[in-house]
């Protein structure tokens, strides 16, 4: 913001030089992002290396997010949610943010159903992984990609 | 530089519409036919209908829309006694605004008899605080001002924008119109280049709307918070490398009046939610 | 966002056996610890790291938030109505501050 305000009072050549400098700063100052490996390591830690099944998890994520500051992430999991058969915890992870963790949720049979919805920050286009832990110690996961578009208009 | 910008724009405009899933593009938007014969467009569409479902769904749910947190704050201020007269805004506001509360949100900016000029809702509120309440004015972009303007405009939510631009408001309207079409900044662009000539097209990855202001103050993801129309004007001006005017500047009030008029007939959506 | 205020939706009444949806928002900047202020100083991390919903004193749902959760965090989740009672919602901030809200639900 500050920089663009300044630009309006200086010459174009100057402005271009400054933009170039800013570009270089961006290149050297790239923060480290998590990646698929970080998410895989995270999952391994949570599951203790157990095999993870597919299915039962329905994800509700936008294909394209018009801004990465608040992207809907919602899921529902088929489960009777009774005292002997319920989803204990759900972990939401992302492989393109500075760290893979987004949020985790603890469920109880009193809820009667297993779902949740929240909003997350996504630094760029990336994969979202949802890992569910059942009360019997088994795991399931689901994954989807969200494209994050970089806007043309600041302000 | 300008040439490069125009080329970039042209490229992205061409590539754009391919992944547009918005009500404006699929024909489900509410399209208003302007009744004023001087209106430059044949169709008037809210910014809401240029957004994808992820954004619209949040605005549609008052318990998902974070702008409501600010409107709630405004509701508290509305009834709170403040200032040397021992009064709350709720006790004095209608007298200050010169129109009923449930109409204010659809008719401001408006020519104000006591002020003798066209003023914005923010200016009515501060006038009221200083003269009728004996309280300090709010800063334009403060949480208090955003809260109270959001709360007041919400009282008109669902009714149609209907600002008057004739009679004593005509001079401000003409000034606003002139500003709307004046090229400014290093990119040498006017409001019309984006919001009249290119609405419905992409500028890079952003879908351009008609720039209607029927949802302000609104929550913007870019801001991670609620902002006023004048903040949006300042943002647009920074984007085109122009020097923004201060909040509440006479020219911004005129531009606000003119922009509101372009959206006459749209529903008040305050507090809206945008990217 | 100076004031930290919650906003919660719980249906006032429900039929026994119904699964109702509860929605909760709170005003909070969710500082990640990565952003800088206008002077270039790092803004220290300060987020709401935990949300707990309890019904009649019993914890029923917990959300653990990381810095990747958006400003003004939002959470929606289901609950099976079985008897009338009161919910308490607690948001825990880094440093230990807590913010709470309560709502009653009548079950017929």
Coordinates of C-alpha atoms in Angstrom, one line a residue:
Chain A
X1 CA 0.0 0.0 0.0
X2 CA 2.6 2.4 1.2
X3 CA 4.8 1.8 -1.8
X4 CA 2.1 2.3 -4.4
X5 CA 1.1 5.6 -2.8
X6 CA 4.7 6.7 -3.1
X7 CA 4.8 5.7 -6.7
X8 CA 2.3 8.3 -7.7
X9 CA 4.7 11.1 -6.8
X10 CA 7.8 9.8 -8.6
X11 CA 8.9 9.3 -12.2
X12 CA 7.9 6.2 -14.2
X13 CA 11.5 5.1 -14.7
X14 CA 12.0 5.3 -11.0
X15 CA 8.8 3.5 -10.4
X16 CA 9.9 0.6 -12.7
X17 CA 13.2 0.4 -11.0
X18 CA 11.5 0.2 -7.7
X19 CA 9.1 -2.5 -9.0
X20 CA 12.1 -4.4 -10.2
X21 CA 13.7 -4.2 -6.8
X22 CA 10.5 -5.2 -5.1
X23 CA 10.4 -8.2 -7.5
X24 CA 13.9 -9.3 -6.5
X25 CA 13.0 -8.9 -2.8
X26 CA 10.1 -11.2 -3.3
X27 CA 12.2 -13.8 -5.0
X28 CA 14.8 -13.9 -2.3
X29 CA 12.3 -13.5 0.5
X30 CA 10.1 -16.5 -0.4
X31 CA 8.9 -18.2 2.8
X32 CA 9.3 -21.9 3.1
X33 CA 6.1 -23.8 2.3
X34 CA 5.0 -27.1 3.6
X35 CA 4.7 -29.7 0.8
X36 CA 3.2 -33.1 0.2
X37 CA 6.0 -34.6 2.3
X38 CA 5.3 -32.5 5.3
X39 CA 1.6 -33.6 5.2
X40 CA 2.6 -37.2 4.7
X41 CA 4.9 -37.0 7.7
X42 CA 2.1 -35.4 9.7
X43 CA -0.3 -38.2 8.8
X44 CA 2.3 -40.8 9.7
X45 CA 2.7 -39.2 13.1
X46 CA -1.1 -39.1 13.7
X47 CA -1.7 -42.7 12.5
X48 CA 1.4 -44.2 13.8
X49 CA 2.0 -45.6 10.3
X50 CA -1.3 -47.5 10.2
X51 CA -3.0 -47.9 6.8
X52 CA -5.5 -45.2 6.0
X53 CA -8.8 -46.0 4.2
X54 CA -10.8 -44.0 1.7
X55 CA -14.5 -43.3 1.5
X56 CA -17.2 -42.1 4.0
X57 CA -15.8 -38.5 3.9
X58 CA -17.6 -35.9 1.8
X59 CA -15.6 -32.7 1.3
X60 CA -17.2 -29.3 0.6
X61 CA -14.4 -27.1 -0.8
X62 CA -14.6 -24.5 -3.6
X63 CA -12.9 -25.5 -6.8
X64 CA -11.7 -21.9 -7.2
X65 CA -11.3 -19.5 -4.3
X66 CA -11.6 -15.9 -5.3
X67 CA -9.4 -14.9 -2.4
X68 CA -7.1 -17.1 -0.2
X69 CA -7.9 -15.2 3.1
X70 CA -11.0 -17.1 3.9
X71 CA -11.7 -20.3 2.0
X72 CA -14.6 -22.5 3.0
X73 CA -13.6 -26.0 4.3
X74 CA -16.4 -28.3 5.3
X75 CA -16.8 -32.0 5.6
X76 CA -19.3 -34.6 6.7
X77 CA -18.5 -38.2 7.5
X78 CA -21.0 -41.1 7.4
X79 CA -21.1 -42.4 10.9
X80 CA -23.9 -43.6 13.3
X81 CA -22.2 -41.5 16.1
X82 CA -23.2 -44.0 18.8
X83 CA -21.1 -44.7 21.9
X84 CA -19.5 -47.7 20.2
X85 CA -19.2 -46.4 16.7
X86 CA -18.2 -42.8 16.2
X87 CA -15.7 -40.4 14.7
X88 CA -13.3 -39.3 17.4
X89 CA -11.2 -36.6 15.6
X90 CA -10.7 -35.0 12.3
X91 CA -7.5 -33.2 11.1
X92 CA -7.5 -30.7 8.3
X93 CA -4.1 -30.2 6.6
X94 CA -2.9 -28.2 3.6
X95 CA 0.3 -28.8 1.6
X96 CA 1.0 -25.3 0.3
X97 CA 0.9 -23.2 3.4
X98 CA 3.9 -22.3 5.6
X99 CA 2.9 -25.1 8.0
X100 CA 0.6 -28.1 7.1
X101 CA -1.8 -27.8 10.0
X102 CA -5.1 -26.0 9.5
X103 CA -7.4 -27.2 12.3
X104 CA -8.5 -30.3 14.1
X105 CA -11.8 -31.2 15.7
X106 CA -12.8 -33.6 18.5
X107 CA -16.3 -35.1 18.1
X108 CA -18.5 -36.9 20.6
X109 CA -21.5 -39.2 20.1
X110 CA -23.8 -36.5 21.7
X111 CA -23.5 -34.6 18.4
X112 CA -25.5 -37.2 16.5
X113 CA -23.7 -36.5 13.3
X114 CA -20.2 -35.8 12.1
X115 CA -19.6 -32.6 10.2
X116 CA -18.0 -29.2 10.6
X117 CA -17.5 -26.1 8.6
X118 CA -14.9 -23.4 9.0
X119 CA -12.8 -21.0 6.9
X120 CA -9.1 -21.2 6.3
X121 CA -6.2 -19.2 4.8
X122 CA -4.6 -20.6 1.7
X123 CA -1.3 -19.1 0.6
X124 CA -1.7 -20.4 -3.0
X125 CA -3.3 -23.2 -5.0
X126 CA -2.8 -26.5 -3.0
X127 CA -4.2 -29.8 -1.8
X128 CA -6.3 -30.1 1.3
X129 CA -6.2 -33.4 3.2
X130 CA -8.8 -34.4 5.7
X131 CA -7.9 -37.3 8.0
X132 CA -10.6 -38.8 10.3
X133 CA -9.8 -41.0 13.3
X134 CA -12.5 -43.4 14.3
X135 CA -13.1 -44.6 17.9
X136 CA -11.8 -48.1 17.0
X137 CA -8.5 -46.6 16.1
X138 CA -8.9 -46.8 12.3
X139 CA -8.3 -43.9 9.9
X140 CA -9.9 -42.6 6.7
X141 CA -8.8 -39.7 4.5
X142 CA -10.0 -37.6 1.6
X143 CA -8.3 -35.0 -0.5
X144 CA -9.1 -32.1 -2.8
X145 CA -7.4 -29.3 -4.6
X146 CA -8.4 -25.7 -4.3
X147 CA -7.2 -23.2 -6.9
X148 CA -6.5 -19.8 -5.3
X149 CA -6.6 -16.9 -7.7
X150 CA -4.5 -13.9 -7.2
X151 CA -6.6 -10.8 -7.6
X152 CA -6.0 -8.0 -10.1
X153 CA -7.3 -5.4 -7.7
X154 CA -5.7 -4.5 -4.4
X155 CA -7.0 -1.5 -2.5
Chain B
X1 CA 4.1 1.1 -19.2
X2 CA 0.6 1.9 -20.2
X3 CA 0.9 -0.1 -23.3
X4 CA 2.1 -3.1 -21.3
X5 CA -0.8 -2.7 -18.9
X6 CA -3.3 -2.6 -21.7
X7 CA -1.8 -5.7 -23.4
X8 CA -1.9 -7.6 -20.1
X9 CA -5.5 -6.5 -19.6
X10 CA -6.5 -7.5 -23.1
X11 CA -5.0 -10.9 -22.7
X12 CA -6.6 -11.6 -19.4
X13 CA -9.9 -10.3 -20.6
X14 CA -9.9 -12.7 -23.5
X15 CA -8.9 -15.7 -21.3
X16 CA -11.3 -14.7 -18.6
X17 CA -14.9 -15.7 -19.1
X18 CA -14.0 -19.4 -19.5
X19 CA -14.2 -20.2 -15.8
X20 CA -16.9 -17.7 -14.8
X21 CA -19.5 -19.3 -12.7
X22 CA -21.4 -16.3 -11.5
X23 CA -25.1 -15.4 -11.5
X24 CA -24.3 -12.6 -13.9
X25 CA -22.8 -15.0 -16.4
X26 CA -25.3 -17.8 -16.0
X27 CA -28.4 -15.6 -16.3
X28 CA -29.6 -16.0 -12.7
X29 CA -28.7 -12.5 -11.5
X30 CA -31.3 -9.9 -10.7
X31 CA -30.9 -7.4 -13.5
X32 CA -32.4 -4.0 -13.1
X33 CA -33.4 -1.9 -16.1
X34 CA -32.5 1.7 -15.2
X35 CA -35.5 4.0 -15.3
X36 CA -33.5 7.2 -15.7
X37 CA -33.0 7.9 -19.4
X38 CA -29.6 9.4 -18.6
X39 CA -28.2 6.1 -17.2
X40 CA -25.2 5.0 -19.3
X41 CA -26.0 1.2 -18.9
X42 CA -28.9 -0.9 -20.1
X43 CA -28.6 -3.2 -17.1
X44 CA -27.7 -2.7 -13.5
X45 CA -26.4 -5.6 -11.5
X46 CA -25.2 -5.9 -7.9
X47 CA -21.6 -6.8 -7.2
X48 CA -23.0 -9.9 -5.4
X49 CA -24.0 -11.4 -8.8
X50 CA -20.4 -11.1 -10.0
X51 CA -19.1 -13.4 -7.3
X52 CA -18.9 -17.1 -7.0
X53 CA -20.9 -19.2 -4.5
X54 CA -18.1 -19.3 -1.9
X55 CA -18.6 -15.5 -1.4
X56 CA -22.3 -15.3 -1.9
X57 CA -23.1 -18.1 0.6
X58 CA -21.4 -16.1 3.4
X59 CA -23.4 -13.0 2.6
X60 CA -26.6 -15.0 2.6
X61 CA -26.1 -16.2 6.2
X62 CA -26.0 -13.6 8.9
X63 CA -24.4 -16.1 11.2
X64 CA -21.6 -16.9 8.8
X65 CA -21.0 -13.3 7.6
X66 CA -18.3 -11.7 9.7
X67 CA -19.5 -8.2 8.8
X68 CA -22.3 -8.9 11.3
X69 CA -19.8 -8.7 14.2
X70 CA -19.2 -5.1 13.3
X71 CA -23.0 -4.4 12.8
X72 CA -23.6 -5.9 16.2
X73 CA -21.1 -3.4 17.6
X74 CA -23.0 -0.7 15.9
X75 CA -26.2 -1.8 17.4
X76 CA -24.7 -1.4 20.9
X77 CA -23.5 2.1 20.1
X78 CA -26.9 3.0 18.7
X79 CA -28.6 2.7 22.1
X80 CA -25.6 3.8 24.2
X81 CA -25.8 7.2 25.9
X82 CA -22.8 9.3 24.9
X83 CA -21.9 13.0 25.2
X84 CA -22.8 16.0 27.3
X85 CA -26.5 16.0 26.3
X86 CA -27.0 12.6 27.9
X87 CA -28.5 11.1 24.8
X88 CA -28.1 8.1 22.6
X89 CA -28.0 8.3 18.8
X90 CA -31.3 6.3 18.7
X91 CA -33.0 9.2 20.5
X92 CA -31.9 12.0 18.1
X93 CA -30.9 10.4 14.8
X94 CA -34.1 10.7 12.8
X95 CA -34.2 14.5 13.5
X96 CA -30.6 14.8 12.3
X97 CA -31.0 12.7 9.2
X98 CA -34.2 14.5 8.0
X99 CA -35.7 11.2 6.8
X100 CA -37.1 8.1 8.7
X101 CA -34.6 5.6 10.0
X102 CA -35.7 2.8 7.7
X103 CA -35.2 5.0 4.6
X104 CA -31.8 6.5 5.5
X105 CA -29.8 3.5 4.1
X106 CA -31.4 3.8 0.6
X107 CA -31.3 7.6 0.1
X108 CA -27.8 8.7 1.4
X109 CA -25.7 10.5 0.3
X110 CA -28.4 13.2 0.2
X111 CA -28.8 17.0 0.1
X112 CA -29.1 17.9 3.7
X113 CA -31.1 21.1 4.4
X114 CA -29.3 22.1 7.6
X115 CA -25.9 21.4 6.2
X116 CA -26.8 23.1 2.9
X117 CA -25.0 20.5 0.8
X118 CA -24.9 16.8 -0.2
X119 CA -23.4 14.8 2.7
X120 CA -22.7 11.1 3.4
X121 CA -24.2 9.0 6.1
X122 CA -20.9 9.2 8.1
X123 CA -21.2 13.0 8.1
X124 CA -24.8 13.0 9.3
X125 CA -23.8 10.7 12.2
X126 CA -20.9 13.0 13.2
X127 CA -23.1 16.1 12.8
X128 CA -25.6 14.5 15.1
X129 CA -23.0 13.5 17.6
X130 CA -21.5 17.0 17.8
X131 CA -24.7 19.0 17.7
X132 CA -27.5 16.9 19.2
X133 CA -25.5 14.7 21.6
X134 CA -22.5 16.9 22.5
X135 CA -20.2 13.9 21.7
X136 CA -17.0 13.7 19.9
X137 CA -17.1 12.8 16.2
X138 CA -16.1 9.3 15.1
X139 CA -13.1 8.8 12.9
X140 CA -14.3 7.9 9.4
X141 CA -12.8 4.4 9.2
X142 CA -13.0 3.5 12.9
X143 CA -14.7 0.4 14.1
X144 CA -17.3 2.6 15.8
X145 CA -18.2 4.5 12.6
X146 CA -18.2 1.3 10.5
X147 CA -20.4 -0.4 13.1
X148 CA -22.9 2.4 13.3
X149 CA -23.2 3.0 9.5
X150 CA -23.5 -0.8 9.0
X151 CA -26.2 -1.0 11.6
X152 CA -28.1 2.0 10.2
X153 CA -27.9 1.0 6.6
X154 CA -29.1 -2.5 7.6
X155 CA -32.4 -1.0 8.7
X156 CA -33.0 -0.5 4.9
X157 CA -31.7 -3.9 3.9
X158 CA -33.8 -5.3 1.1
X159 CA -35.3 -1.9 0.1
X160 CA -34.2 -0.3 -3.2
X161 CA -31.4 2.3 -3.5
X162 CA -33.1 5.6 -4.4
X163 CA -30.7 8.5 -4.1
X164 CA -32.0 11.9 -5.4
X165 CA -29.7 13.7 -7.9
X166 CA -31.9 16.6 -9.0
X167 CA -32.6 20.0 -7.5
X168 CA -30.1 21.0 -4.9
X169 CA -28.2 17.7 -5.4
X170 CA -27.6 18.4 -9.1
X171 CA -24.2 20.1 -8.7
X172 CA -22.7 17.3 -6.6
X173 CA -24.1 14.8 -9.0
X174 CA -22.5 16.5 -12.0
X175 CA -19.2 16.8 -10.1
X176 CA -19.4 13.0 -9.3
X177 CA -20.1 12.2 -12.9
X178 CA -17.2 14.2 -14.1
X179 CA -14.9 12.4 -11.6
X180 CA -16.2 9.0 -12.7
X181 CA -15.1 9.6 -16.3
X182 CA -11.8 11.5 -15.6
X183 CA -8.6 9.6 -16.3
X184 CA -6.2 9.8 -13.3
X185 CA -3.0 8.3 -12.0
X186 CA 0.0 6.8 -13.7
X187 CA -2.1 4.2 -15.4
X188 CA -4.3 7.0 -16.8
X189 CA -7.6 5.3 -16.1
X190 CA -11.0 6.4 -15.0
X191 CA -13.7 4.5 -13.0
X192 CA -15.5 3.8 -16.3
X193 CA -12.6 1.9 -17.9
X194 CA -13.2 -1.0 -15.5
X195 CA -16.7 -0.6 -14.2
X196 CA -18.6 0.6 -17.3
X197 CA -16.6 -0.8 -20.2
X198 CA -15.3 -4.1 -18.7
X199 CA -17.7 -5.3 -16.0
X200 CA -18.2 -9.0 -16.3
X201 CA -14.6 -9.5 -17.6
X202 CA -11.5 -10.5 -15.8
X203 CA -8.7 -8.1 -14.9
X204 CA -6.0 -10.7 -14.2
X205 CA -7.9 -13.1 -11.9
X206 CA -10.4 -10.6 -10.6
X207 CA -13.9 -10.5 -12.0
X208 CA -14.8 -6.8 -12.5
X209 CA -18.2 -5.7 -11.2
X210 CA -20.1 -2.6 -12.1
X211 CA -18.7 -1.0 -9.0
X212 CA -22.1 -0.5 -7.3
X213 CA -22.0 0.5 -3.7
X214 CA -25.3 -1.0 -2.4
X215 CA -23.6 -3.3 0.1
X216 CA -21.4 -0.8 1.9
X217 CA -20.0 -0.8 4.5
X218 CA -19.0 -4.3 3.7
X219 CA -16.6 -7.1 4.7
X220 CA -13.8 -7.5 2.2
X221 CA -11.5 -10.5 2.3
X222 CA -8.7 -8.4 0.9
X223 CA -9.1 -6.3 4.1
X224 CA -9.9 -9.1 6.5
X225 CA -12.5 -6.7 7.8
X226 CA -15.2 -4.1 7.2
X227 CA -14.6 -0.9 5.2
X228 CA -16.4 2.1 3.8
X229 CA -17.2 3.2 0.3
X230 CA -14.5 5.9 0.6
X231 CA -11.9 3.2 1.6
X232 CA -12.8 1.4 -1.6
X233 CA -12.4 4.5 -3.6
X234 CA -9.0 5.1 -2.1
X235 CA -8.1 1.5 -3.0
X236 CA -9.1 1.9 -6.6
X237 CA -7.1 5.1 -6.9
X238 CA -4.0 3.4 -5.4
X239 CA -4.4 0.6 -8.0
X240 CA -4.3 3.0 -10.8
X241 CA -1.3 4.8 -9.2
X242 CA -3.3 7.9 -8.4
X243 CA -3.1 9.9 -5.2
X244 CA -6.1 9.0 -3.0
X245 CA -8.2 11.7 -1.5
X246 CA -8.8 11.9 2.2
X247 CA -11.9 10.2 3.7
X248 CA -14.9 12.4 3.5
X249 CA -13.4 14.7 0.8
X250 CA -16.1 16.6 -1.0
X251 CA -15.1 14.9 -4.3
X252 CA -15.6 11.5 -2.7
X253 CA -19.0 12.5 -1.4
X254 CA -19.9 13.6 -4.9
X255 CA -18.5 10.4 -6.4
X256 CA -20.4 8.4 -3.8
X257 CA -23.6 10.1 -4.8
X258 CA -23.0 9.5 -8.5
X259 CA -22.0 5.9 -7.9
X260 CA -25.0 5.3 -5.7
X261 CA -27.3 6.7 -8.4
X262 CA -25.8 4.3 -11.0
X263 CA -27.1 1.6 -8.7
X264 CA -30.5 3.1 -8.1
X265 CA -33.0 0.2 -8.0
X266 CA -30.7 -2.3 -6.5
X267 CA -31.4 -3.8 -3.1
X268 CA -29.5 -2.4 -0.1
X269 CA -27.3 -5.4 0.9
X270 CA -25.4 -3.9 3.9
X271 CA -23.4 -5.4 5.4
X272 CA -22.3 -7.3 2.2
X273 CA -19.3 -9.7 1.9
X274 CA -16.9 -9.5 -1.0
X275 CA -13.4 -10.8 -2.0
Chain C
X1 CA -11.1 -5.4 15.7
X2 CA -10.2 -4.2 19.1
X3 CA -13.2 -5.7 20.9
X4 CA -13.4 -9.5 20.9
X5 CA -17.1 -10.4 20.7
X6 CA -18.8 -13.7 19.8
X7 CA -21.9 -14.2 17.8
X8 CA -23.6 -17.6 18.1
X9 CA -26.7 -19.2 16.5
X10 CA -28.5 -22.0 18.4
X11 CA -32.1 -22.8 17.6
X12 CA -34.4 -21.6 20.5
X13 CA -36.3 -24.9 20.3
X14 CA -36.0 -28.3 18.7
X15 CA -37.8 -31.6 18.7
X16 CA -36.2 -34.5 20.6
X17 CA -34.0 -36.4 18.1
X18 CA -33.5 -33.5 15.7
X19 CA -30.0 -32.7 14.6
X20 CA -29.6 -29.0 14.8
X21 CA -26.8 -26.9 13.4
X22 CA -24.8 -24.5 15.6
X23 CA -22.8 -21.6 14.2
X24 CA -20.3 -19.5 16.0
X25 CA -18.3 -16.5 15.0
X26 CA -15.9 -14.3 17.0
X27 CA -14.2 -11.1 16.1
X28 CA -10.4 -11.7 16.1
X29 CA -7.5 -10.8 13.8
X30 CA -5.9 -14.2 14.2
X31 CA -2.3 -12.8 14.0
X32 CA -0.2 -15.6 12.4
X33 CA 3.2 -14.3 13.7
X34 CA 4.4 -13.9 10.1
X35 CA 3.0 -10.5 9.1
X36 CA 4.7 -7.2 9.8
X37 CA 3.2 -3.9 10.8
X38 CA 3.6 -0.6 8.9
X39 CA 7.0 0.0 10.7
X40 CA 8.3 -3.4 9.6
X41 CA 8.1 -5.0 13.0
X42 CA 6.8 -8.5 13.2
X43 CA 3.3 -8.7 14.7
X44 CA 3.6 -11.5 17.3
X45 CA 1.4 -14.6 16.9
X46 CA -2.0 -14.2 18.7
X47 CA -4.8 -16.5 17.6
X48 CA -7.8 -18.1 19.0
X49 CA -6.3 -21.6 19.4
X50 CA -9.3 -23.5 20.7
X51 CA -13.1 -23.5 20.7
X52 CA -15.1 -25.7 23.0
X53 CA -18.8 -26.2 23.0
X54 CA -20.4 -27.8 26.1
X55 CA -23.9 -28.7 26.8
X56 CA -25.1 -28.8 30.5
X57 CA -21.5 -28.8 31.6
X58 CA -20.4 -31.7 29.3
X59 CA -17.9 -30.9 26.5
X60 CA -19.5 -32.1 23.2
X61 CA -17.3 -30.6 20.5
X62 CA -13.8 -29.1 20.4
X63 CA -12.0 -27.3 17.5
X64 CA -8.3 -26.6 17.7
X65 CA -7.3 -23.7 15.4
X66 CA -3.9 -23.1 13.8
X67 CA -2.7 -19.8 12.3
X68 CA -4.2 -21.0 9.0
X69 CA -7.7 -20.4 10.3
X70 CA -9.1 -17.2 8.9
X71 CA -9.5 -13.9 10.8
X72 CA -12.8 -13.7 12.6
X73 CA -12.9 -17.5 12.9
X74 CA -16.1 -19.3 12.0
X75 CA -17.2 -22.7 13.1
X76 CA -20.4 -24.7 12.4
X77 CA -21.2 -28.1 13.7
X78 CA -24.2 -30.4 14.4
X79 CA -25.8 -31.4 17.7
X80 CA -28.5 -33.9 18.5
X81 CA -31.3 -32.5 20.6
X82 CA -32.3 -34.8 23.4
X83 CA -33.3 -32.6 26.4
X84 CA -33.6 -28.9 27.2
X85 CA -30.5 -27.2 28.5
X86 CA -27.8 -24.6 28.1
X87 CA -24.8 -24.5 25.8
X88 CA -21.6 -22.7 26.9
X89 CA -19.1 -21.8 24.1
X90 CA -15.5 -20.9 25.0
X91 CA -12.9 -19.4 22.8
X92 CA -9.3 -19.7 24.1
X93 CA -6.7 -17.1 23.0
X94 CA -2.9 -17.6 22.9
X95 CA -1.8 -16.4 26.4
X96 CA -4.8 -18.0 28.0
X97 CA -7.5 -15.3 27.8
X98 CA -11.0 -16.8 27.4
X99 CA -14.2 -15.5 25.8
X100 CA -17.5 -17.1 26.4
X101 CA -21.1 -17.1 25.3
X102 CA -24.2 -19.1 26.5
X103 CA -27.4 -20.1 24.7
X104 CA -30.4 -22.0 25.9
X105 CA -32.3 -24.6 23.8
X106 CA -35.7 -26.0 24.7
X107 CA -36.4 -29.5 23.5
X108 CA -40.0 -30.7 23.3

